[in-house]
Short mmCIF file of C-alpha atoms in Angstrom, two decimals:
data_model
loop_
_atom_site.label_atom_id
_atom_site.label_comp_id
_atom_site.label_asym_id
_atom_site.label_seq_id
_atom_site.Cartn_x
_atom_site.Cartn_y
_atom_site.Cartn_z
CA ILE A 1 27.28 -16.83 17.13
CA LEU A 2 26.55 -16.99 13.83
CA ARG A 3 23.00 -18.10 12.47
CA GLY A 4 21.69 -18.26 8.86
CA GLY A 5 18.34 -20.52 7.05
CA PHE A 6 17.63 -20.86 3.78
CA GLY A 7 13.68 -21.73 2.62
CA ILE A 8 11.55 -22.49 -0.51
CA PHE A 9 8.22 -22.86 0.00
CA TYR A 10 5.50 -23.68 -2.24
CA ASP A 11 1.38 -23.05 -2.16
CA ARG A 12 -1.60 -23.23 -3.77
CA PRO A 13 -3.29 -21.22 -6.27
CA GLN A 14 -5.41 -18.04 -5.69
CA GLY A 15 -9.01 -20.04 -4.52
CA ASN A 16 -10.73 -17.31 -6.86
CA THR A 17 -9.43 -17.87 -10.05
CA VAL A 18 -10.76 -21.32 -9.52
CA PHE A 19 -14.40 -19.83 -8.57
CA ASP A 20 -14.12 -17.19 -11.34
CA LEU A 21 -14.80 -20.28 -14.13
CA VAL A 22 -17.62 -20.67 -12.86
CA ALA A 23 -19.30 -17.36 -14.31
CA ASN A 24 -17.38 -17.89 -18.61
CA GLY A 25 -19.86 -19.05 -20.56
CA PRO A 26 -22.17 -21.55 -21.73
CA GLY A 27 -22.78 -21.67 -18.43
CA VAL A 28 -23.41 -17.74 -17.82
CA LEU A 29 -24.26 -16.03 -21.08
CA ASN A 30 -26.14 -12.95 -20.67
CA SER A 31 -26.62 -12.04 -24.22
CA ARG A 32 -27.88 -7.84 -24.90
CA VAL A 33 -28.79 -5.51 -27.22
CA ASP A 34 -30.06 -2.02 -27.62
CA TRP A 35 -32.45 0.60 -29.58
CA GLY A 36 -30.06 3.31 -31.02
CA ARG A 37 -27.23 4.62 -33.02
CA LEU A 38 -24.73 2.18 -32.91
CA GLN A 39 -22.23 5.24 -31.23
CA ASP A 40 -25.00 5.16 -29.00
CA LEU A 41 -25.35 1.81 -27.39
CA THR A 42 -22.63 2.75 -24.76
CA THR A 43 -24.60 4.67 -22.93
CA VAL A 44 -27.79 2.72 -21.89
CA GLY A 45 -25.91 -0.16 -20.57
CA SER A 46 -22.44 -1.37 -18.99
CA ASP A 47 -21.88 -3.27 -22.13
CA PRO A 48 -24.36 -2.92 -24.50
CA PHE A 49 -23.21 -6.17 -27.09
CA THR A 50 -22.98 -8.90 -24.16
CA THR A 51 -23.22 -8.63 -20.49
CA LEU A 52 -20.57 -11.72 -20.43
CA SER A 53 -17.17 -10.95 -18.66
CA LEU A 54 -14.46 -13.94 -18.46
CA ASN A 55 -12.59 -15.43 -16.51
CA PRO A 56 -9.84 -17.31 -18.13
CA ILE A 57 -6.72 -18.71 -16.44
CA ALA A 58 -3.00 -19.49 -17.96
CA TYR A 59 -2.88 -23.17 -19.28
CA ASP A 60 0.44 -23.75 -17.88
CA PHE A 61 -0.06 -23.86 -13.70
CA LYS A 62 3.29 -22.83 -12.13
CA PRO A 63 2.93 -23.34 -8.50
CA PRO A 64 3.37 -20.09 -6.67
CA ARG A 65 7.34 -19.97 -4.74
CA VAL A 66 8.29 -18.13 -1.90
CA ASP A 67 11.73 -17.86 -1.45
CA GLN A 68 13.37 -17.06 1.75
CA TRP A 69 17.10 -16.95 3.75
CA ASN A 70 18.19 -15.22 6.84
CA ILE A 71 21.80 -14.54 8.05
CA GLY A 72 22.38 -13.52 11.10
CA VAL A 73 25.29 -12.66 13.96
CA GLN A 74 24.47 -12.02 17.60
CA HIS A 75 26.98 -10.72 20.20
CA LYS A 76 27.21 -10.19 23.95
CA LEU A 77 28.82 -6.55 24.43
CA VAL A 78 28.77 -7.26 28.69
CA GLU A 79 27.05 -9.58 30.73
CA GLU A 80 23.93 -8.52 30.24
CA VAL A 81 23.56 -6.90 26.98
CA ILE A 82 23.28 -8.61 23.59
CA LEU A 83 23.53 -7.66 20.42
CA ASP A 84 21.62 -9.08 17.50
CA VAL A 85 22.21 -8.05 13.60
CA ALA A 86 20.37 -10.06 10.72
CA TYR A 87 19.30 -9.67 6.44
CA VAL A 88 16.54 -11.27 5.91
CA GLY A 89 15.16 -11.34 2.46
CA SER A 90 12.68 -13.55 0.35
CA ARG A 91 11.53 -13.29 -3.11
CA SER A 92 7.85 -14.19 -4.80
CA THR A 93 7.85 -15.49 -7.92
CA ASP A 94 5.02 -16.98 -10.42
CA GLN A 95 2.37 -15.31 -8.28
CA MET A 96 -1.34 -14.78 -8.85
CA ARG A 97 -2.13 -11.57 -11.16
CA GLN A 98 -4.63 -10.90 -13.71
CA VAL A 99 -4.55 -8.62 -16.80
CA GLN A 100 -7.68 -7.90 -18.79
CA ILE A 101 -6.73 -8.65 -22.43
CA ASN A 102 -10.13 -7.10 -23.68
CA ALA A 103 -9.03 -3.57 -22.71
CA PRO A 104 -8.15 -1.54 -26.41
CA PRO A 105 -4.82 -0.98 -27.25
CA ILE A 106 -3.00 1.28 -26.13
CA GLY A 107 -3.42 5.06 -28.28
CA ALA A 108 -6.42 3.20 -30.29
CA THR A 109 -9.17 6.21 -29.59
CA PHE A 110 -6.83 8.46 -31.27
CA LEU A 111 -5.77 6.80 -34.23
CA PRO A 112 -7.43 8.12 -37.33
CA GLN A 113 -9.60 4.59 -38.41
CA ASN A 114 -11.02 4.39 -35.13
CA GLN A 115 -12.56 7.73 -35.56
CA ASP A 116 -16.87 7.62 -35.36
CA PRO A 117 -17.55 9.77 -39.00
CA THR A 118 -21.17 10.68 -37.22
CA LEU A 119 -19.25 12.97 -34.90
CA LEU A 120 -17.46 16.18 -35.46
CA PRO A 121 -13.72 16.36 -34.59
CA SER A 122 -13.07 16.79 -31.25
CA ALA A 123 -10.45 19.50 -29.72
CA VAL A 124 -10.02 16.74 -26.94
CA PRO A 125 -7.93 13.53 -28.54
CA GLY A 126 -10.66 10.77 -28.18
CA ASN A 127 -13.55 12.57 -28.02
CA SER A 128 -14.74 11.70 -31.14
CA ALA A 129 -13.39 7.90 -31.64
CA LEU A 130 -16.10 4.80 -32.06
CA PRO A 131 -16.99 3.18 -28.44
CA ASN A 132 -13.92 1.14 -26.64
CA ASP A 133 -16.58 -1.55 -27.45
CA LEU A 134 -15.90 -1.58 -31.18
CA LEU A 135 -11.99 -1.33 -30.67
CA ARG A 136 -11.50 -4.68 -28.79
CA PRO A 137 -9.14 -7.10 -29.95
CA TYR A 138 -11.90 -9.57 -29.28
CA PRO A 139 -15.25 -8.28 -30.16
CA GLY A 140 -18.53 -9.11 -28.66
CA TYR A 141 -17.12 -9.66 -25.14
CA GLY A 142 -16.96 -7.18 -22.27
CA ASN A 143 -13.87 -6.91 -20.08
CA ILE A 144 -11.64 -10.65 -20.24
CA ARG A 145 -9.78 -11.22 -17.06
CA MET A 146 -7.07 -13.26 -17.94
CA TRP A 147 -5.58 -14.79 -14.40
CA ASP A 148 -2.03 -16.10 -15.08
CA TYR A 149 1.63 -16.83 -13.21
CA SER A 150 3.54 -13.13 -13.68
CA GLY A 151 3.20 -12.37 -10.55
CA TYR A 152 5.94 -11.12 -8.30
CA GLY A 153 7.97 -8.84 -5.55
CA ASP A 154 10.51 -9.32 -2.72
CA TYR A 155 11.39 -7.83 0.62
CA LYS A 156 14.34 -6.69 2.04
CA ALA A 157 15.07 -5.70 5.22
CA LEU A 158 18.51 -5.36 7.90
CA GLN A 159 17.35 -5.97 11.72
CA THR A 160 19.03 -5.52 14.51
CA SER A 161 17.96 -5.12 18.54
CA VAL A 162 19.86 -4.66 21.50
CA ASN A 163 18.80 -6.50 25.02
CA ARG A 164 19.68 -5.68 28.33
CA ARG A 165 18.31 -8.93 30.74
CA PHE A 166 15.96 -8.53 33.92
CA ASP A 167 19.25 -7.98 36.18
CA ARG A 168 18.92 -5.55 39.21
CA GLY A 169 14.80 -4.91 38.60
CA LEU A 170 15.74 -3.72 34.87
CA MET A 171 15.65 -4.77 31.87
CA LEU A 172 15.03 -3.03 28.61
CA SER A 173 14.65 -4.29 24.62
CA GLY A 174 15.27 -2.07 21.60
CA PHE A 175 14.93 -2.91 18.12
CA TRP A 176 15.40 -0.75 15.03
CA VAL A 177 14.31 -2.61 11.48
CA TRP A 178 15.06 -1.03 7.29
CA SER A 179 13.28 -2.88 5.56
CA LYS A 180 12.04 -2.58 1.66
CA ALA A 181 9.57 -4.48 0.14
CA GLN A 182 8.43 -3.86 -3.67
CA GLY A 183 7.00 -5.90 -6.75
CA ILE A 184 4.64 -5.44 -9.18
CA ASN A 185 1.52 -5.50 -7.48
CA SER A 186 0.33 -5.62 -4.42
CA THR A 187 -2.48 -7.74 -4.13
CA ASP A 188 -3.44 -10.69 -6.10
CA GLN A 189 -6.37 -8.57 -7.47
CA SER A 190 -4.45 -5.84 -9.03
CA PRO A 191 -4.61 -5.64 -12.25
CA GLY A 192 -1.93 -5.37 -15.36
CA VAL A 193 -1.65 -3.82 -18.88
CA PRO A 194 -1.22 -6.48 -21.45
CA ASN A 195 0.88 -7.36 -24.16
CA LEU A 196 3.90 -5.86 -22.04
CA SER A 197 7.34 -7.90 -22.18
CA LYS A 198 8.71 -8.68 -19.47
CA GLU A 199 11.25 -5.53 -18.80
CA GLU A 200 8.20 -3.43 -19.92
CA THR A 201 6.24 -4.43 -16.83
CA LYS A 202 9.53 -4.04 -14.96
CA ARG A 203 9.61 -0.40 -15.48
CA LEU A 204 6.26 0.79 -15.29
CA ASP A 205 4.63 -1.15 -12.15
CA TYR A 206 7.94 -2.81 -10.34
CA SER A 207 7.95 -0.04 -7.22
CA LEU A 208 7.27 -0.43 -3.44
CA VAL A 209 3.82 -2.21 -2.72
CA ASP A 210 1.35 0.09 -0.77
CA TYR A 211 2.32 -2.68 2.79
CA ASP A 212 6.03 -0.98 3.00
CA ARG A 213 7.25 0.52 6.08
CA THR A 214 10.74 1.39 5.78
CA HIS A 215 11.50 1.89 9.54
CA ASN A 216 10.10 -0.11 12.20
CA PHE A 217 11.62 1.42 16.01
CA THR A 218 10.45 0.03 18.79
CA VAL A 219 11.76 0.47 22.76
CA ASN A 220 10.44 -1.65 25.73
CA ALA A 221 11.72 -1.11 29.27
CA ILE A 222 11.00 -3.16 32.71
CA TYR A 223 11.66 -1.18 35.95
CA GLN A 224 10.94 -2.89 39.39
CA THR A 225 11.72 -0.78 42.58
CA PRO A 226 14.01 -2.34 44.64
CA ILE A 227 13.46 -3.13 48.63
CA ALA A 228 13.80 0.29 50.02
CA THR A 229 12.64 -0.40 53.92
CA SER A 230 12.31 -2.69 56.06
CA SER A 231 9.12 -2.62 58.38
CA ARG A 232 6.81 -4.82 56.99
CA ALA A 233 3.64 -2.38 57.08
CA LEU A 234 5.75 0.20 54.78
CA GLY A 235 7.08 -2.36 52.37
CA LEU A 236 3.43 -3.04 51.54
CA LEU A 237 3.03 0.44 49.66
CA VAL A 238 5.94 1.34 47.95
CA ASN A 239 8.38 -2.48 48.00
CA GLU A 240 8.46 -4.05 43.94
CA TRP A 241 6.25 -1.33 41.67
CA GLN A 242 7.14 -2.65 38.37
CA LEU A 243 7.23 -0.18 35.97
CA SER A 244 6.86 -0.74 32.12
CA GLY A 245 6.16 0.91 28.97
CA ILE A 246 6.45 0.22 24.68
CA TYR A 247 7.01 3.11 22.15
CA ARG A 248 7.04 2.48 18.81
CA TRP A 249 7.10 4.48 15.60
CA THR A 250 6.83 3.12 12.72
CA SER A 251 7.24 4.61 8.61
CA GLY A 252 4.12 5.64 6.98
CA ARG A 253 2.94 2.85 4.00
CA PRO A 254 3.40 4.74 0.52
CA TYR A 255 0.18 5.45 -1.10
CA THR A 256 -1.02 6.92 -4.61
CA VAL A 257 -1.97 10.60 -5.61
CA ASN A 258 -5.20 10.51 -8.14
CA PHE A 259 -6.54 13.19 -10.03
CA SER A 260 -9.57 14.33 -12.27
CA ILE A 261 -9.95 16.44 -14.95
CA PRO A 262 -13.15 17.77 -16.19
CA GLY A 263 -14.15 15.72 -19.01
CA ILE A 264 -11.13 13.16 -19.59
CA GLY A 265 -11.06 10.37 -19.12
CA ALA A 266 -8.78 7.31 -20.06
CA ARG A 267 -9.84 7.17 -23.68
CA ASN A 268 -8.37 11.28 -23.58
CA LEU A 269 -5.39 10.40 -22.02
CA THR A 270 -4.03 7.00 -22.93
CA GLY A 271 -6.43 6.28 -26.00
CA THR A 272 -8.39 3.03 -24.10
CA ASP A 273 -10.52 2.11 -21.45
CA GLY A 274 -8.83 2.72 -18.00
CA ASN A 275 -6.32 -0.41 -18.58
CA PRO A 276 -3.05 1.29 -18.27
CA ASN A 277 -5.10 4.15 -17.05
CA ALA A 278 -2.26 7.85 -16.84
CA ARG A 279 -0.55 8.70 -14.06
CA ILE A 280 0.02 11.95 -12.60
CA ALA A 281 2.64 14.40 -13.42
CA LEU A 282 5.51 16.07 -11.56
CA THR A 283 7.16 18.40 -12.49
CA CYS A 284 9.17 18.98 -8.82
CA ASP A 285 9.19 17.54 -5.61
CA PRO A 286 6.16 17.70 -3.72
CA GLY A 287 7.37 16.66 -0.47
CA ARG A 288 7.38 13.01 0.90
CA GLY A 289 3.26 13.01 1.56
CA TRP A 290 3.28 13.80 5.23
CA SER A 291 3.34 16.19 7.55
CA GLY A 292 2.03 17.84 11.09
CA ASP A 293 -0.26 19.77 9.51
CA PRO A 294 -3.39 18.02 8.69
CA TYR A 295 -4.41 20.18 6.06
CA LYS A 296 -1.45 20.46 4.36
CA GLN A 297 0.42 16.78 3.77
CA PHE A 298 2.46 18.45 0.34
CA ALA A 299 4.34 20.52 1.14
CA HIS A 300 4.40 21.65 -2.45
CA PRO A 301 0.84 20.35 -4.23
CA GLU A 302 2.20 22.71 -6.87
CA CYS A 303 4.39 20.05 -7.98
CA PHE A 304 1.45 17.85 -9.68
CA ALA A 305 0.18 18.59 -13.33
CA PRO A 306 -2.32 16.70 -15.00
CA PRO A 307 -1.43 14.11 -17.51
CA GLN A 308 -1.25 14.88 -21.01
CA PRO A 309 -2.79 12.44 -24.85
CA GLY A 310 -0.32 10.08 -25.64
CA SER A 311 0.12 8.62 -21.86
CA LYS A 312 2.11 5.11 -21.57
CA GLY A 313 0.98 5.18 -17.93
CA ASP A 314 4.34 5.79 -16.16
CA GLU A 315 4.15 9.68 -15.41
CA THR A 316 5.48 8.64 -12.19
CA PRO A 317 5.96 5.32 -10.26
CA ARG A 318 2.57 3.61 -9.02
CA PHE A 319 3.99 4.97 -5.11
CA PHE A 320 5.82 7.60 -4.27
CA ALA A 321 4.14 9.79 -1.57
CA ARG A 322 3.93 7.69 2.33
CA GLU A 323 1.00 8.19 4.83
CA PRO A 324 2.13 9.69 8.03
CA PRO A 325 4.19 7.20 10.32
CA LEU A 326 2.89 5.87 13.99
CA ASN A 327 3.95 7.44 16.86
CA ASN A 328 2.90 5.55 20.15
CA VAL A 329 3.64 5.62 23.94
CA ASP A 330 2.42 2.66 25.66
CA LEU A 331 2.75 2.76 29.79
CA SER A 332 1.98 0.68 32.53
CA ILE A 333 2.48 0.05 36.80
CA ALA A 334 1.51 -2.28 38.53
CA LYS A 335 2.06 -3.91 42.11
CA ASN A 336 1.58 -7.71 43.84
CA PHE A 337 0.36 -7.70 47.17
CA SER A 338 0.78 -11.68 48.92
CA ILE A 339 -2.29 -12.65 50.33
CA ALA A 340 -0.86 -15.97 51.47
CA GLN A 341 1.07 -18.86 50.27
CA GLY A 342 0.60 -19.17 46.50
CA ALA A 343 -1.94 -16.27 46.97
CA LYS A 344 -0.91 -13.05 44.89
CA PHE A 345 -3.11 -9.74 44.45
CA GLU A 346 -2.58 -7.68 41.96
CA ILE A 347 -3.64 -3.77 41.36
CA ARG A 348 -2.18 -2.34 37.56
CA LEU A 349 -2.72 0.32 35.43
CA ASP A 350 -2.84 0.42 32.02
CA ILE A 351 -2.21 3.89 29.77
CA PHE A 352 -1.70 3.42 26.18
CA ASN A 353 -1.11 6.31 24.75
CA ALA A 354 0.03 7.38 27.06
CA LEU A 355 1.12 11.16 25.25
CA ASP A 356 -2.56 11.30 23.70
CA THR A 357 -0.42 11.83 20.35
CA VAL A 358 -3.18 12.18 17.37
CA GLN A 359 -2.67 9.03 14.96
CA PHE A 360 -2.78 9.95 11.32
CA THR A 361 -4.04 7.14 8.91
CA THR A 362 -5.03 8.16 5.53
CA VAL A 363 -4.95 10.98 3.24
CA ASN A 364 -7.33 12.59 1.06
CA ASN A 365 -4.77 11.80 -2.11
CA THR A 366 -7.33 12.93 -5.41
CA VAL A 367 -5.99 16.11 -7.02
CA ASN A 368 -8.72 18.16 -9.30
CA PHE A 369 -6.89 20.20 -11.92
CA ARG A 370 -8.97 22.73 -13.50
CA SER A 371 -8.39 21.86 -16.91
CA LEU A 372 -6.48 19.71 -19.47
CA THR A 373 -3.85 22.04 -19.76
CA ASP A 374 -4.93 24.65 -16.72
CA PRO A 375 -2.19 22.76 -13.96
CA THR A 376 -4.29 24.76 -11.47
CA ILE A 377 -5.73 22.42 -8.53
CA THR A 378 -9.29 23.19 -7.18
CA ASN A 379 -9.05 21.54 -3.94
CA LEU A 380 -6.23 22.81 -2.26
CA PRO A 381 -7.02 23.76 1.47
CA TYR A 382 -5.59 26.86 1.75
CA ASP A 383 -5.89 30.18 -0.74
CA ALA A 384 -3.35 32.09 -1.74
CA GLN A 385 -4.29 34.08 1.48
CA GLY A 386 -2.95 31.79 3.28
CA ASN A 387 -7.20 30.82 4.64
CA LEU A 388 -8.25 27.43 5.48
CA VAL A 389 -11.17 26.75 3.01
CA GLN A 390 -11.17 23.46 2.75
CA ARG A 391 -10.81 21.23 5.71
CA ASN A 392 -11.51 18.16 3.51
CA GLY A 393 -9.07 19.63 0.32
CA PHE A 394 -6.43 17.79 -1.27
CA GLY A 395 -3.46 17.10 0.74
CA THR A 396 -6.29 17.02 4.55
CA ILE A 397 -6.14 14.27 6.85
CA SER A 398 -9.27 11.87 6.24
CA GLY A 399 -8.96 9.22 9.19
CA VAL A 400 -6.95 9.36 12.44
CA ALA A 401 -6.86 5.73 14.32
CA PRO A 402 -9.79 5.12 17.35
#
């Protein structure tokens, strides 16, 4: 059997874009100015000039669109066994996305004309610059979160299954899906970098999304014992027991590796206020991001390095490490007893996670560097002698499933 399909789907805009308009001026306007020197104004509040943050929405509304397609073949291998192979995909366009259009331009805190003449020059770039609020494109406002329709993503998958229908007491099914989900943001709330072309945005942000699962492998089976004795009394005990089970292995989700450098922020690295921020740098392959050791999920943490001033926020992809996979077996045993015509009594035992496998879910993903020029990691779980000294250090498991 050969089959296929194609569909185009439209949706309304994301609701928060409408709700956020209520907070725009002149409906809400909370001006604020504090005493002090000009360069100190930001130390007394979130924004010295006004607490107003605008939430405009692009005027050229386009309804979010998703194109979906699939093509597959189903073939009978033998009388009881069916093979199914399909290619499935989707493409999302005109999705909601937000951009902070009032962020200081990239590199603004490094420019000579933006340095505070009342401060001594600093050895750390950006530390002697004027406050970010004096460098914004629209002075007098805080963040201006522009909602637009520039988000996009795609999903592609090879989906396979082998099914043996229930015959002679046995049913068996196996499924394997290989897939890839990519996009420039994982959710509507993920902010993008302003003033970039489509090509620059794609180079910076197009990567795996945080819900991607490369491999999904599942096997399930049901076996019913045959009638082994003609004795009615003995048959009540040994005949027609049903054994069943499900095994599942699923790739872990991608996650971001963050960093912390004492006294260093976005204004020292990208020269702006965090839109964008720098990304951790790599000097070699650190590993896949998970392992069987709950205190060492990265094989080579020494491969991580701090980003440097002048960063464009493109040192690494948004996601390049994966959480541990799910690896689970559920089993069941049951038997029906006939107690009257049309009525049965069932005894059943279900065993979830039968092998008692610990399912790791999240990883401590922040690297603490000693300084901007010293890439020594100060929060590794093991010391140089191999002793476990920080159970909650970088690359340790921080969560397990119930």
